Structures are given as structure tokens and as C-alpha cells.
Amino acid sequence: MRIMSKAETAAGAPARATKNAVELDRVAVRFRTRKRDVTALAEVSLTVPMGQFVAIVGPSGCGKSTLLKLVSGLLKPSSGTARLRSQTVTGPRHDIGYVFQRAALLEWRTAKRNILLQAEMRGMPAEQARRRAAELMEMTGLTGFEDAYPHELSGGMQQRVALCRALLHEPPVLLMDEPFGALDALTREQLNIELNRIWRETGTTVLLVTHSVAEAAYLANRVVVMTSRPGRVAEVIDVDLPAEREYSTTVATPEFARVTARIRELLGAGAAAD
Ligand SMILES: Nc1ncnc2c1ncn2[C@@H]1O[C@H](COP(=O)(O)OP(=O)(O)O)[C@@H](O)[C@H]1O
Ligand SMILES: [Mg+2]
């Protein structure tokens, strides 16, 4: 199954629109261990145009993390093809940013130096990296905390640092694996609002794995709902909301209600964490 977005199918779409950020073509992943064989993903196809925000929801163990690993090249499909910016993924890719549930910051480095780690690993020019780090810290409200160590930062601020680190090299594609899962509800909401703004300001393509139905509907252009193992795409829901989403008015729209209700219906009662 190939999923076309409205933008892709629009008549007279510019040539640029044919360039997709991510293309999964019938990818399957089987894990063989001594005890058993697990089919983590079965025949998943998905096309994500440049600049789109896609949320991925599904029951625990359905292969969401596996899917992001395929896109980043950390994992090879057992069959099928993963393409990132029209190139087949054959090994770890550097044109992505990755954010995980745990910020995984180095305790002995300040916030700023944790962010700059990305530049050191990639050999980015130091001056350019410092400038970009300052911009990102301002964008995420971290100005004034440049010299704070991770233990001096709240969970939300640590996750902001992890986000800045993932964005430092201006990756065209940002992969987020339950990035806000460990945060309290209010901090999570605040970071959702910031992520919407950062996505608009950077123009990056985002693939966000989340257990939160509200987070998926608030942030995404499309929500991919997966089935339990082996993971397949149950349905792709288009979210017909403007890019700029003021929080309280957005969550009060009939479209938000429609999308969240449909996700819950597909997941089945009680399948989602919230
Ligand atoms: N390296 C691995 N070896 C064996 N099984 C794995 C490995 N990674 C993931 N799995 C299995 O594949 C399935 C999908 O895992 P995962 O992608 O982490 O799910 P999700 O992120 O949706 O919770 C699970 O059943 C998991 O136990
Ligand atoms: Mg996972």
C-alpha cells in the first residue's frame, strides 16, 4: 500500500514536491533470536514528503522504534526498501536528528557543551556550531542556562537540550521516539507547543513516535496508526488543521476531536497510554 498525501496528489504540484523525505517500500523486519523468531514489521509502506510532520501511534511492541531505526539506517530491513531523501538507506545516516525518551545527556558537560557534542562528532566548523547552538537555545527557551549541568535542569529542560543537540546540524529529517513520554502533562503540553513552532521555523520533516493520542493529533499533518505485532499500517489519518496551532483553540476544534476519536477507535479502548 502506498499512501499519498494531499500535497503529493495536488494538480500542478511543483517538481520539489516529488522529492520525498522518507519512503518505505514494503519493508519487513524479522528478528531471529535463539528462542524465537519475531516479525516486528510486516509489509509497511509509507511516503513522507519533505517538511511534513508525521506521528506514529500503535500498541507497545508493534515496531514503532524499529521503523525509526530503519529510516536512520541503524537497522536493515529483512525485505523491502527504506529510502531517505531518495537514497536507499544502506547504513547509519548522518542527515537525520534523533531524540529519545531519555535525554541521555553527559552529566559532566554543561547544556551548551552537550549540544555542541553533535558538532564535535561531525566536525562542524566551531563558529557556525556555536552560533546555531545559541539560536536553538533561544528558540527553546534555554537562554541563561548555557552553563547549567544536566542535574541542575528539569526533565523538560533536559529534553529541550536533547532537541537542540538533535537539530544542531540542521538535519532535513528529525526522528523522535516517545520524546516526551517521561514528562509531566503540563511540561509535555508546553513542549508540544514549542515543537510545533520549531517545526514551522526549521521546516524539517518530523517522524514522531508517541503514545499520546492528543500529542499526535495536535502536532501532525498525518497520523499513522499501526496494528499490534506484526506491525502494519492500520490507517493513515490526514489532520486538516493549519500549520500554526494555538494550543487551546486547536484542541477545541471539531477536527481535533474527529482525529483523536478515530485514533482511539483504531487502537481499541484502553490501548493508548492517555
Ligand atoms: N534487537 C531485537 N532483537 C529481537 N527482537 C527485537 C529486537 N528489537 C525489537 N524486537 C522486537 O520487535 C518488536 C517491535 O519492537 P519495537 O520496535 O521496539 O516496538 P515499539 O517501539 O512499537 O514498542 C517487539 O516484539 C520487540 O520485542
Ligand atoms: Mg519503542
PDB file of C-alpha atoms and ligand atoms in Angstrom:
ATOM      1  CA  MET A   1       0.000   0.000   0.000  1.00  0.00           C
ATOM      2  CA  ARG A   2       1.381   3.390  -0.938  1.00  0.00           C
ATOM      3  CA  ILE A   3      -0.007   6.362   0.905  1.00  0.00           C
ATOM      4  CA  MET A   4      -0.280   9.612  -0.966  1.00  0.00           C
ATOM      5  CA  SER A   5      -0.781  12.844   0.885  1.00  0.00           C
ATOM      6  CA  LYS A   6      -2.991  15.632  -0.401  1.00  0.00           C
ATOM      7  CA  ALA A   7       0.114  17.671  -1.245  1.00  0.00           C
ATOM      8  CA  GLU A   8       1.560  14.891  -3.378  1.00  0.00           C
ATOM      9  CA  THR A   9      -1.568  14.394  -5.391  1.00  0.00           C
ATOM     10  CA  ALA A  10      -2.333  18.090  -5.889  1.00  0.00           C
ATOM     11  CA  ALA A  11      -2.563  19.046  -9.550  1.00  0.00           C
ATOM     12  CA  GLY A  12       0.310  21.170 -10.787  1.00  0.00           C
ATOM     13  CA  ALA A  13       2.458  20.415  -7.737  1.00  0.00           C
ATOM     14  CA  PRO A  14       5.962  21.812  -8.199  1.00  0.00           C
ATOM     15  CA  ALA A  15       8.827  19.435  -9.017  1.00  0.00           C
ATOM     16  CA  ARG A  16      10.128  19.902  -5.479  1.00  0.00           C
ATOM     17  CA  ALA A  17       7.066  18.075  -4.206  1.00  0.00           C
ATOM     18  CA  THR A  18       8.234  14.884  -5.872  1.00  0.00           C
ATOM     19  CA  LYS A  19      11.217  14.787  -3.523  1.00  0.00           C
ATOM     20  CA  ASN A  20      10.227  12.757  -0.535  1.00  0.00           C
ATOM     21  CA  ALA A  21      11.980  12.818   2.796  1.00  0.00           C
ATOM     22  CA  VAL A  22      11.204   9.207   3.611  1.00  0.00           C
ATOM     23  CA  GLU A  23       9.950   6.304   1.523  1.00  0.00           C
ATOM     24  CA  LEU A  24       9.325   2.893   2.996  1.00  0.00           C
ATOM     25  CA  ASP A  25       8.508   0.364   0.326  1.00  0.00           C
ATOM     26  CA  ARG A  26       7.068  -2.886   1.700  1.00  0.00           C
ATOM     27  CA  VAL A  27       9.602  -3.098   4.475  1.00  0.00           C
ATOM     28  CA  ALA A  28       9.520  -6.097   6.770  1.00  0.00           C
ATOM     29  CA  VAL A  29      11.737  -6.755   9.764  1.00  0.00           C
ATOM     30  CA  ARG A  30      12.187 -10.175  11.325  1.00  0.00           C
ATOM     31  CA  PHE A  31      14.317 -10.735  14.366  1.00  0.00           C
ATOM     32  CA  ARG A  32      15.774 -14.176  14.858  1.00  0.00           C
ATOM     33  CA  THR A  33      16.864 -14.987  18.366  1.00  0.00           C
ATOM     34  CA  ARG A  34      17.823 -18.356  19.832  1.00  0.00           C
ATOM     35  CA  LYS A  35      14.425 -18.705  21.467  1.00  0.00           C
ATOM     36  CA  ARG A  36      12.107 -17.484  18.750  1.00  0.00           C
ATOM     37  CA  ASP A  37      11.565 -15.545  15.556  1.00  0.00           C
ATOM     38  CA  VAL A  38       9.721 -12.267  15.833  1.00  0.00           C
ATOM     39  CA  THR A  39       8.213 -10.443  12.910  1.00  0.00           C
ATOM     40  CA  ALA A  40       8.412  -6.866  14.151  1.00  0.00           C
ATOM     41  CA  LEU A  41       7.199  -5.199  10.969  1.00  0.00           C
ATOM     42  CA  ALA A  42       5.265  -6.797   8.150  1.00  0.00           C
ATOM     43  CA  GLU A  43       4.977  -5.040   4.795  1.00  0.00           C
ATOM     44  CA  VAL A  44       4.957  -1.419   5.796  1.00  0.00           C
ATOM     45  CA  SER A  45       4.842   1.203   3.073  1.00  0.00           C
ATOM     46  CA  LEU A  46       4.826   4.883   3.821  1.00  0.00           C
ATOM     47  CA  THR A  47       5.785   8.021   1.938  1.00  0.00           C
ATOM     48  CA  VAL A  48       6.571  11.217   3.792  1.00  0.00           C
ATOM     49  CA  PRO A  49       7.033  14.360   1.676  1.00  0.00           C
ATOM     50  CA  MET A  50       9.680  16.900   2.704  1.00  0.00           C
ATOM     51  CA  GLY A  51       8.588  19.160   5.505  1.00  0.00           C
ATOM     52  CA  GLN A  52       5.713  17.039   6.683  1.00  0.00           C
ATOM     53  CA  PHE A  53       5.046  16.156  10.313  1.00  0.00           C
ATOM     54  CA  VAL A  54       4.025  12.535  10.713  1.00  0.00           C
ATOM     55  CA  ALA A  55       3.034  10.986  14.034  1.00  0.00           C
ATOM     56  CA  ILE A  56       3.173   7.227  14.511  1.00  0.00           C
ATOM     57  CA  VAL A  57       0.982   5.586  17.128  1.00  0.00           C
ATOM     58  CA  GLY A  58       0.352   1.950  17.931  1.00  0.00           C
ATOM     59  CA  PRO A  59       0.377  -0.588  20.720  1.00  0.00           C
ATOM     60  CA  SER A  60       3.559  -1.370  22.600  1.00  0.00           C
ATOM     61  CA  GLY A  61       5.823  -3.726  20.664  1.00  0.00           C
ATOM     62  CA  CYS A  62       4.226  -3.066  17.259  1.00  0.00           C
ATOM     63  CA  GLY A  63       7.505  -1.952  15.725  1.00  0.00           C
ATOM     64  CA  LYS A  64       7.460   1.837  16.035  1.00  0.00           C
ATOM     65  CA  SER A  65      11.056   2.114  17.244  1.00  0.00           C
ATOM     66  CA  THR A  66      12.048  -0.475  14.652  1.00  0.00           C
ATOM     67  CA  LEU A  67      10.514   1.726  11.951  1.00  0.00           C
ATOM     68  CA  LEU A  68      12.585   4.759  13.010  1.00  0.00           C
ATOM     69  CA  LYS A  69      15.725   2.609  13.132  1.00  0.00           C
ATOM     70  CA  LEU A  70      15.102   1.558   9.522  1.00  0.00           C
ATOM     71  CA  VAL A  71      14.861   5.187   8.435  1.00  0.00           C
ATOM     72  CA  SER A  72      18.081   6.109  10.246  1.00  0.00           C
ATOM     73  CA  GLY A  73      19.996   3.098   8.964  1.00  0.00           C
ATOM     74  CA  LEU A  74      20.598   1.629  12.422  1.00  0.00           C
ATOM     75  CA  LEU A  75      18.742  -1.434  11.212  1.00  0.00           C
ATOM     76  CA  LYS A  76      18.405  -3.126   7.814  1.00  0.00           C
ATOM     77  CA  PRO A  77      15.053  -4.403   6.606  1.00  0.00           C
ATOM     78  CA  SER A  78      14.685  -8.167   6.127  1.00  0.00           C
ATOM     79  CA  SER A  79      12.880  -7.323   2.899  1.00  0.00           C
ATOM     80  CA  GLY A  80      11.713  -4.181   1.154  1.00  0.00           C
ATOM     81  CA  THR A  81      13.477  -0.843   0.849  1.00  0.00           C
ATOM     82  CA  ALA A  82      13.883   2.231   3.013  1.00  0.00           C
ATOM     83  CA  ARG A  83      14.844   5.472   1.280  1.00  0.00           C
ATOM     84  CA  LEU A  84      15.858   8.723   2.883  1.00  0.00           C
ATOM     85  CA  ARG A  85      15.829  11.733   0.561  1.00  0.00           C
ATOM     86  CA  SER A  86      15.619   9.436  -2.455  1.00  0.00           C
ATOM     87  CA  GLN A  87      18.689   7.407  -1.472  1.00  0.00           C
ATOM     88  CA  THR A  88      18.363   3.801  -0.360  1.00  0.00           C
ATOM     89  CA  VAL A  89      19.402   3.514   3.274  1.00  0.00           C
ATOM     90  CA  THR A  90      22.302   1.087   3.498  1.00  0.00           C
ATOM     91  CA  GLY A  91      23.939   2.125   6.777  1.00  0.00           C
ATOM     92  CA  PRO A  92      23.797   4.772   9.516  1.00  0.00           C
ATOM     93  CA  ARG A  93      22.797   8.126   8.080  1.00  0.00           C
ATOM     94  CA  HIS A  94      24.049  11.493   9.193  1.00  0.00           C
ATOM     95  CA  ASP A  95      21.327  13.595   7.604  1.00  0.00           C
ATOM     96  CA  ILE A  96      18.949  12.918  10.485  1.00  0.00           C
ATOM     97  CA  GLY A  97      18.468  14.062  14.062  1.00  0.00           C
ATOM     98  CA  TYR A  98      17.331  11.616  16.736  1.00  0.00           C
ATOM     99  CA  VAL A  99      15.580  12.343  20.026  1.00  0.00           C
ATOM    100  CA  PHE A 100      14.794   9.561  22.501  1.00  0.00           C
ATOM    101  CA  GLN A 101      12.600   9.299  25.593  1.00  0.00           C
ATOM    102  CA  ARG A 102      15.632   9.780  27.793  1.00  0.00           C
ATOM    103  CA  ALA A 103      17.628  12.909  27.068  1.00  0.00           C
ATOM    104  CA  ALA A 104      20.891  10.933  27.522  1.00  0.00           C
ATOM    105  CA  LEU A 105      22.992  13.986  28.323  1.00  0.00           C
ATOM    106  CA  LEU A 106      26.576  13.770  29.533  1.00  0.00           C
ATOM    107  CA  GLU A 107      26.475  14.715  33.225  1.00  0.00           C
ATOM    108  CA  TRP A 108      29.911  16.330  33.180  1.00  0.00           C
ATOM    109  CA  ARG A 109      29.100  18.665  30.317  1.00  0.00           C
ATOM    110  CA  THR A 110      27.085  21.878  30.503  1.00  0.00           C
ATOM    111  CA  ALA A 111      23.875  22.268  28.481  1.00  0.00           C
ATOM    112  CA  LYS A 112      25.688  24.157  25.762  1.00  0.00           C
ATOM    113  CA  ARG A 113      28.554  21.679  25.595  1.00  0.00           C
ATOM    114  CA  ASN A 114      26.091  18.795  25.404  1.00  0.00           C
ATOM    115  CA  ILE A 115      24.543  20.477  22.369  1.00  0.00           C
ATOM    116  CA  LEU A 116      27.962  21.140  20.835  1.00  0.00           C
ATOM    117  CA  LEU A 117      28.837  17.458  21.152  1.00  0.00           C
ATOM    118  CA  GLN A 118      26.937  16.999  17.896  1.00  0.00           C
ATOM    119  CA  ALA A 119      29.294  19.446  16.178  1.00  0.00           C
ATOM    120  CA  GLU A 120      32.383  17.751  17.586  1.00  0.00           C
ATOM    121  CA  MET A 121      31.229  14.347  16.372  1.00  0.00           C
ATOM    122  CA  ARG A 122      30.525  15.704  12.901  1.00  0.00           C
ATOM    123  CA  GLY A 123      33.482  18.017  12.625  1.00  0.00           C
ATOM    124  CA  MET A 124      31.265  21.053  12.043  1.00  0.00           C
ATOM    125  CA  PRO A 125      33.035  24.433  11.922  1.00  0.00           C
ATOM    126  CA  ALA A 126      33.173  25.630  15.561  1.00  0.00           C
ATOM    127  CA  GLU A 127      31.946  29.169  14.976  1.00  0.00           C
ATOM    128  CA  GLN A 128      28.944  28.067  12.914  1.00  0.00           C
ATOM    129  CA  ALA A 129      28.094  25.444  15.551  1.00  0.00           C
ATOM    130  CA  ARG A 130      28.267  27.969  18.395  1.00  0.00           C
ATOM    131  CA  ARG A 131      26.027  30.396  16.525  1.00  0.00           C
ATOM    132  CA  ARG A 132      23.473  27.704  15.723  1.00  0.00           C
ATOM    133  CA  ALA A 133      23.553  26.417  19.328  1.00  0.00           C
ATOM    134  CA  ALA A 134      22.796  29.906  20.626  1.00  0.00           C
ATOM    135  CA  GLU A 135      19.893  30.274  18.169  1.00  0.00           C
ATOM    136  CA  LEU A 136      18.435  26.916  19.143  1.00  0.00           C
ATOM    137  CA  MET A 137      18.813  27.608  22.860  1.00  0.00           C
ATOM    138  CA  GLU A 138      16.936  30.839  22.370  1.00  0.00           C
ATOM    139  CA  MET A 139      14.248  29.104  20.313  1.00  0.00           C
ATOM    140  CA  THR A 140      13.701  26.543  23.079  1.00  0.00           C
ATOM    141  CA  GLY A 141      13.849  28.981  25.981  1.00  0.00           C
ATOM    142  CA  LEU A 142      17.207  27.776  27.298  1.00  0.00           C
ATOM    143  CA  THR A 143      18.946  31.144  27.148  1.00  0.00           C
ATOM    144  CA  GLY A 144      20.531  31.738  30.551  1.00  0.00           C
ATOM    145  CA  PHE A 145      21.059  28.018  31.150  1.00  0.00           C
ATOM    146  CA  GLU A 146      24.016  27.579  28.775  1.00  0.00           C
ATOM    147  CA  ASP A 147      26.371  26.769  31.639  1.00  0.00           C
ATOM    148  CA  ALA A 148      23.975  24.634  33.698  1.00  0.00           C
ATOM    149  CA  TYR A 149      24.797  20.965  34.180  1.00  0.00           C
ATOM    150  CA  PRO A 150      22.120  18.329  33.454  1.00  0.00           C
ATOM    151  CA  HIS A 151      21.406  17.724  37.165  1.00  0.00           C
ATOM    152  CA  GLU A 152      20.578  21.419  37.504  1.00  0.00           C
ATOM    153  CA  LEU A 153      17.906  21.187  34.791  1.00  0.00           C
ATOM    154  CA  SER A 154      14.310  19.942  34.999  1.00  0.00           C
ATOM    155  CA  GLY A 155      13.240  16.964  32.877  1.00  0.00           C
ATOM    156  CA  GLY A 156      11.615  19.313  30.371  1.00  0.00           C
ATOM    157  CA  MET A 157      14.755  21.414  30.065  1.00  0.00           C
ATOM    158  CA  GLN A 158      16.926  18.332  29.637  1.00  0.00           C
ATOM    159  CA  GLN A 159      14.677  17.253  26.793  1.00  0.00           C
ATOM    160  CA  ARG A 160      14.989  20.735  25.258  1.00  0.00           C
ATOM    161  CA  VAL A 161      18.772  20.302  25.345  1.00  0.00           C
ATOM    162  CA  ALA A 162      18.429  16.911  23.638  1.00  0.00           C
ATOM    163  CA  LEU A 163      16.221  18.548  20.983  1.00  0.00           C
ATOM    164  CA  CYS A 164      18.772  21.318  20.375  1.00  0.00           C
ATOM    165  CA  ARG A 165      21.533  18.707  20.075  1.00  0.00           C
ATOM    166  CA  ALA A 166      19.461  16.784  17.505  1.00  0.00           C
ATOM    167  CA  LEU A 167      18.831  19.961  15.486  1.00  0.00           C
ATOM    168  CA  LEU A 168      22.332  21.472  15.616  1.00  0.00           C
ATOM    169  CA  HIS A 169      23.440  20.226  12.193  1.00  0.00           C
ATOM    170  CA  GLU A 170      20.094  21.286  10.683  1.00  0.00           C
ATOM    171  CA  PRO A 171      19.012  17.776   9.706  1.00  0.00           C
ATOM    172  CA  PRO A 172      16.357  17.610   6.984  1.00  0.00           C
ATOM    173  CA  VAL A 173      14.692  14.775   8.900  1.00  0.00           C
ATOM    174  CA  LEU A 174      14.091  14.633  12.658  1.00  0.00           C
ATOM    175  CA  LEU A 175      13.219  11.273  14.236  1.00  0.00           C
ATOM    176  CA  MET A 176      11.621  11.389  17.684  1.00  0.00           C
ATOM    177  CA  ASP A 177      10.944   8.232  19.687  1.00  0.00           C
ATOM    178  CA  GLU A 178       8.499   8.991  22.515  1.00  0.00           C
ATOM    179  CA  PRO A 179      10.489  12.123  23.349  1.00  0.00           C
ATOM    180  CA  PHE A 180       8.061  13.481  25.937  1.00  0.00           C
ATOM    181  CA  GLY A 181       6.928  10.186  27.477  1.00  0.00           C
ATOM    182  CA  ALA A 182       8.725  10.745  30.775  1.00  0.00           C
ATOM    183  CA  LEU A 183       7.479  14.303  31.330  1.00  0.00           C
ATOM    184  CA  ASP A 184       4.531  15.513  33.383  1.00  0.00           C
ATOM    185  CA  ALA A 185       1.395  16.541  31.469  1.00  0.00           C
ATOM    186  CA  LEU A 186       1.896  20.314  31.664  1.00  0.00           C
ATOM    187  CA  THR A 187       5.551  20.209  30.630  1.00  0.00           C
ATOM    188  CA  ARG A 188       4.612  17.898  27.809  1.00  0.00           C
ATOM    189  CA  GLU A 189       1.968  20.324  26.578  1.00  0.00           C
ATOM    190  CA  GLN A 190       4.485  23.176  26.733  1.00  0.00           C
ATOM    191  CA  LEU A 191       6.998  21.175  24.704  1.00  0.00           C
ATOM    192  CA  ASN A 192       4.306  20.229  22.174  1.00  0.00           C
ATOM    193  CA  ILE A 193       3.642  23.945  21.630  1.00  0.00           C
ATOM    194  CA  GLU A 194       7.373  24.592  21.223  1.00  0.00           C
ATOM    195  CA  LEU A 195       7.809  21.662  18.863  1.00  0.00           C
ATOM    196  CA  ASN A 196       5.028  22.987  16.625  1.00  0.00           C
ATOM    197  CA  ARG A 197       6.833  26.335  16.432  1.00  0.00           C
ATOM    198  CA  ILE A 198      10.283  24.757  15.896  1.00  0.00           C
ATOM    199  CA  TRP A 199       8.911  22.551  13.128  1.00  0.00           C
ATOM    200  CA  ARG A 200       7.481  25.606  11.366  1.00  0.00           C
ATOM    201  CA  GLU A 201      10.639  27.662  11.848  1.00  0.00           C
ATOM    202  CA  THR A 202      13.108  24.981  10.729  1.00  0.00           C
ATOM    203  CA  GLY A 203      10.983  23.392   8.001  1.00  0.00           C
ATOM    204  CA  THR A 204      12.356  19.992   8.973  1.00  0.00           C
ATOM    205  CA  THR A 205      10.471  16.761   8.291  1.00  0.00           C
ATOM    206  CA  VAL A 206       9.437  15.077  11.539  1.00  0.00           C
ATOM    207  CA  LEU A 207       8.604  11.445  12.318  1.00  0.00           C
ATOM    208  CA  LEU A 208       7.304  11.339  15.883  1.00  0.00           C
ATOM    209  CA  VAL A 209       6.500   8.135  17.720  1.00  0.00           C
ATOM    210  CA  THR A 210       4.116   8.795  20.578  1.00  0.00           C
ATOM    211  CA  HIS A 211       1.702   7.053  22.925  1.00  0.00           C
ATOM    212  CA  SER A 212      -0.290  10.232  23.333  1.00  0.00           C
ATOM    213  CA  VAL A 213      -3.304  10.496  21.060  1.00  0.00           C
ATOM    214  CA  ALA A 214      -3.618  14.227  21.795  1.00  0.00           C
ATOM    215  CA  GLU A 215       0.049  14.865  21.025  1.00  0.00           C
ATOM    216  CA  ALA A 216      -0.271  13.061  17.689  1.00  0.00           C
ATOM    217  CA  ALA A 217      -3.381  14.996  16.647  1.00  0.00           C
ATOM    218  CA  TYR A 218      -2.095  18.364  17.846  1.00  0.00           C
ATOM    219  CA  LEU A 219       1.274  18.128  16.095  1.00  0.00           C
ATOM    220  CA  ALA A 220       0.916  16.049  12.954  1.00  0.00           C
ATOM    221  CA  ASN A 221      -0.161  16.587   9.364  1.00  0.00           C
ATOM    222  CA  ARG A 222      -0.787  12.855   9.209  1.00  0.00           C
ATOM    223  CA  VAL A 223      -1.142  10.203  11.880  1.00  0.00           C
ATOM    224  CA  VAL A 224      -0.036   6.668  11.055  1.00  0.00           C
ATOM    225  CA  VAL A 225      -1.899   4.172  13.234  1.00  0.00           C
ATOM    226  CA  MET A 226      -0.255   0.777  13.448  1.00  0.00           C
ATOM    227  CA  THR A 227      -1.638  -2.630  14.357  1.00  0.00           C
ATOM    228  CA  SER A 228      -0.185  -4.836  17.063  1.00  0.00           C
ATOM    229  CA  ARG A 229       2.621  -7.230  16.177  1.00  0.00           C
ATOM    230  CA  PRO A 230       3.451  -7.851  13.466  1.00  0.00           C
ATOM    231  CA  GLY A 231       3.219  -4.132  12.855  1.00  0.00           C
ATOM    232  CA  ARG A 232       1.295  -2.997   9.840  1.00  0.00           C
ATOM    233  CA  VAL A 233      -0.241   0.324   8.900  1.00  0.00           C
ATOM    234  CA  ALA A 234      -3.874   0.153  10.011  1.00  0.00           C
ATOM    235  CA  GLU A 235      -4.769   3.584   8.700  1.00  0.00           C
ATOM    236  CA  VAL A 236      -3.254   6.951   7.867  1.00  0.00           C
ATOM    237  CA  ILE A 237      -5.340   9.859   9.092  1.00  0.00           C
ATOM    238  CA  ASP A 238      -4.944  13.282   7.459  1.00  0.00           C
ATOM    239  CA  VAL A 239      -5.152  16.085  10.002  1.00  0.00           C
ATOM    240  CA  ASP A 240      -6.867  19.055   8.400  1.00  0.00           C
ATOM    241  CA  LEU A 241      -5.532  21.808  10.647  1.00  0.00           C
ATOM    242  CA  PRO A 242      -3.299  24.798   9.796  1.00  0.00           C
ATOM    243  CA  ALA A 243       0.458  24.522  10.407  1.00  0.00           C
ATOM    244  CA  GLU A 244       0.340  27.112  13.166  1.00  0.00           C
ATOM    245  CA  ARG A 245      -1.650  25.671  16.029  1.00  0.00           C
ATOM    246  CA  GLU A 246      -2.508  27.709  19.075  1.00  0.00           C
ATOM    247  CA  TYR A 247      -2.988  25.056  21.740  1.00  0.00           C
ATOM    248  CA  SER A 248      -6.304  25.708  23.437  1.00  0.00           C
ATOM    249  CA  THR A 249      -8.162  26.675  20.263  1.00  0.00           C
ATOM    250  CA  THR A 250      -6.720  23.724  18.318  1.00  0.00           C
ATOM    251  CA  VAL A 251      -7.723  21.090  20.865  1.00  0.00           C
ATOM    252  CA  ALA A 252     -11.232  22.579  20.890  1.00  0.00           C
ATOM    253  CA  THR A 253     -11.758  22.167  17.119  1.00  0.00           C
ATOM    254  CA  PRO A 254     -14.099  19.526  15.674  1.00  0.00           C
ATOM    255  CA  GLU A 255     -11.169  18.314  13.508  1.00  0.00           C
ATOM    256  CA  PHE A 256      -9.040  17.608  16.588  1.00  0.00           C
ATOM    257  CA  ALA A 257     -11.981  15.729  18.138  1.00  0.00           C
ATOM    258  CA  ARG A 258     -12.504  13.742  14.927  1.00  0.00           C
ATOM    259  CA  VAL A 259      -8.840  12.741  14.647  1.00  0.00           C
ATOM    260  CA  THR A 260      -8.422  11.747  18.287  1.00  0.00           C
ATOM    261  CA  ALA A 261     -11.685   9.761  18.221  1.00  0.00           C
ATOM    262  CA  ARG A 262     -10.595   7.910  15.095  1.00  0.00           C
ATOM    263  CA  ILE A 263      -7.160   7.071  16.546  1.00  0.00           C
ATOM    264  CA  ARG A 264      -8.791   5.742  19.730  1.00  0.00           C
ATOM    265  CA  GLU A 265     -11.252   3.707  17.698  1.00  0.00           C
ATOM    266  CA  LEU A 266      -8.422   2.114  15.721  1.00  0.00           C
ATOM    267  CA  LEU A 267      -6.315   1.409  18.768  1.00  0.00           C
ATOM    268  CA  GLY A 268      -9.217  -0.017  20.689  1.00  0.00           C
ATOM    269  CA  ALA A 269     -10.348   1.125  24.114  1.00  0.00           C
ATOM    270  CA  GLY A 270      -7.537   1.370  26.605  1.00  0.00           C
ATOM    271  CA  ALA A 271      -4.791   0.686  24.096  1.00  0.00           C
ATOM    272  CA  ALA A 272      -3.252   4.128  24.402  1.00  0.00           C
ATOM    273  CA  ALA A 273      -1.491   5.435  27.454  1.00  0.00           C
ATOM    274  CA  ASP A 274      -3.501   8.669  27.546  1.00  0.00           C
TER     275      ASP A 274
HETATM  276  N1  LIG B   1      17.096  -6.397  18.504  1.00  0.00           N
HETATM  277  C1  LIG B   1      15.984  -7.130  18.684  1.00  0.00           C
HETATM  278  N2  LIG B   1      16.036  -8.482  18.761  1.00  0.00           N
HETATM  279  C2  LIG B   1      14.909  -9.213  18.900  1.00  0.00           C
HETATM  280  N3  LIG B   1      13.671  -8.697  18.959  1.00  0.00           N
HETATM  281  C3  LIG B   1      13.551  -7.361  18.887  1.00  0.00           C
HETATM  282  C4  LIG B   1      14.694  -6.501  18.737  1.00  0.00           C
HETATM  283  N4  LIG B   1      14.255  -5.213  18.694  1.00  0.00           N
HETATM  284  C5  LIG B   1      12.922  -5.262  18.797  1.00  0.00           C
HETATM  285  N5  LIG B   1      12.481  -6.546  18.907  1.00  0.00           N
HETATM  286  C6  LIG B   1      11.090  -6.983  18.985  1.00  0.00           C
HETATM  287  O1  LIG B   1      10.383  -6.420  17.885  1.00  0.00           O
HETATM  288  C7  LIG B   1       9.116  -5.960  18.274  1.00  0.00           C
HETATM  289  C8  LIG B   1       8.968  -4.488  17.963  1.00  0.00           C
HETATM  290  O2  LIG B   1       9.836  -3.736  18.813  1.00  0.00           O
HETATM  291  P1  LIG B   1       9.827  -2.151  18.871  1.00  0.00           P
HETATM  292  O3  LIG B   1      10.069  -1.614  17.513  1.00  0.00           O
HETATM  293  O4  LIG B   1      10.783  -1.750  19.930  1.00  0.00           O
HETATM  294  O5  LIG B   1       8.321  -1.821  19.314  1.00  0.00           O
HETATM  295  P2  LIG B   1       7.659  -0.451  19.803  1.00  0.00           P
HETATM  296  O6  LIG B   1       8.682   0.621  19.676  1.00  0.00           O
HETATM  297  O7  LIG B   1       6.465  -0.257  18.922  1.00  0.00           O
HETATM  298  O8  LIG B   1       7.232  -0.673  21.219  1.00  0.00           O
HETATM  299  C9  LIG B   1       8.972  -6.311  19.742  1.00  0.00           C
HETATM  300  O9  LIG B   1       8.287  -7.517  19.850  1.00  0.00           O
HETATM  301  C10 LIG B   1      10.399  -6.433  20.220  1.00  0.00           C
HETATM  302  O10 LIG B   1      10.471  -7.333  21.306  1.00  0.00           O
HETATM  303 MG    MG B   2       9.568   1.844  21.073  1.00  0.00          MG
END
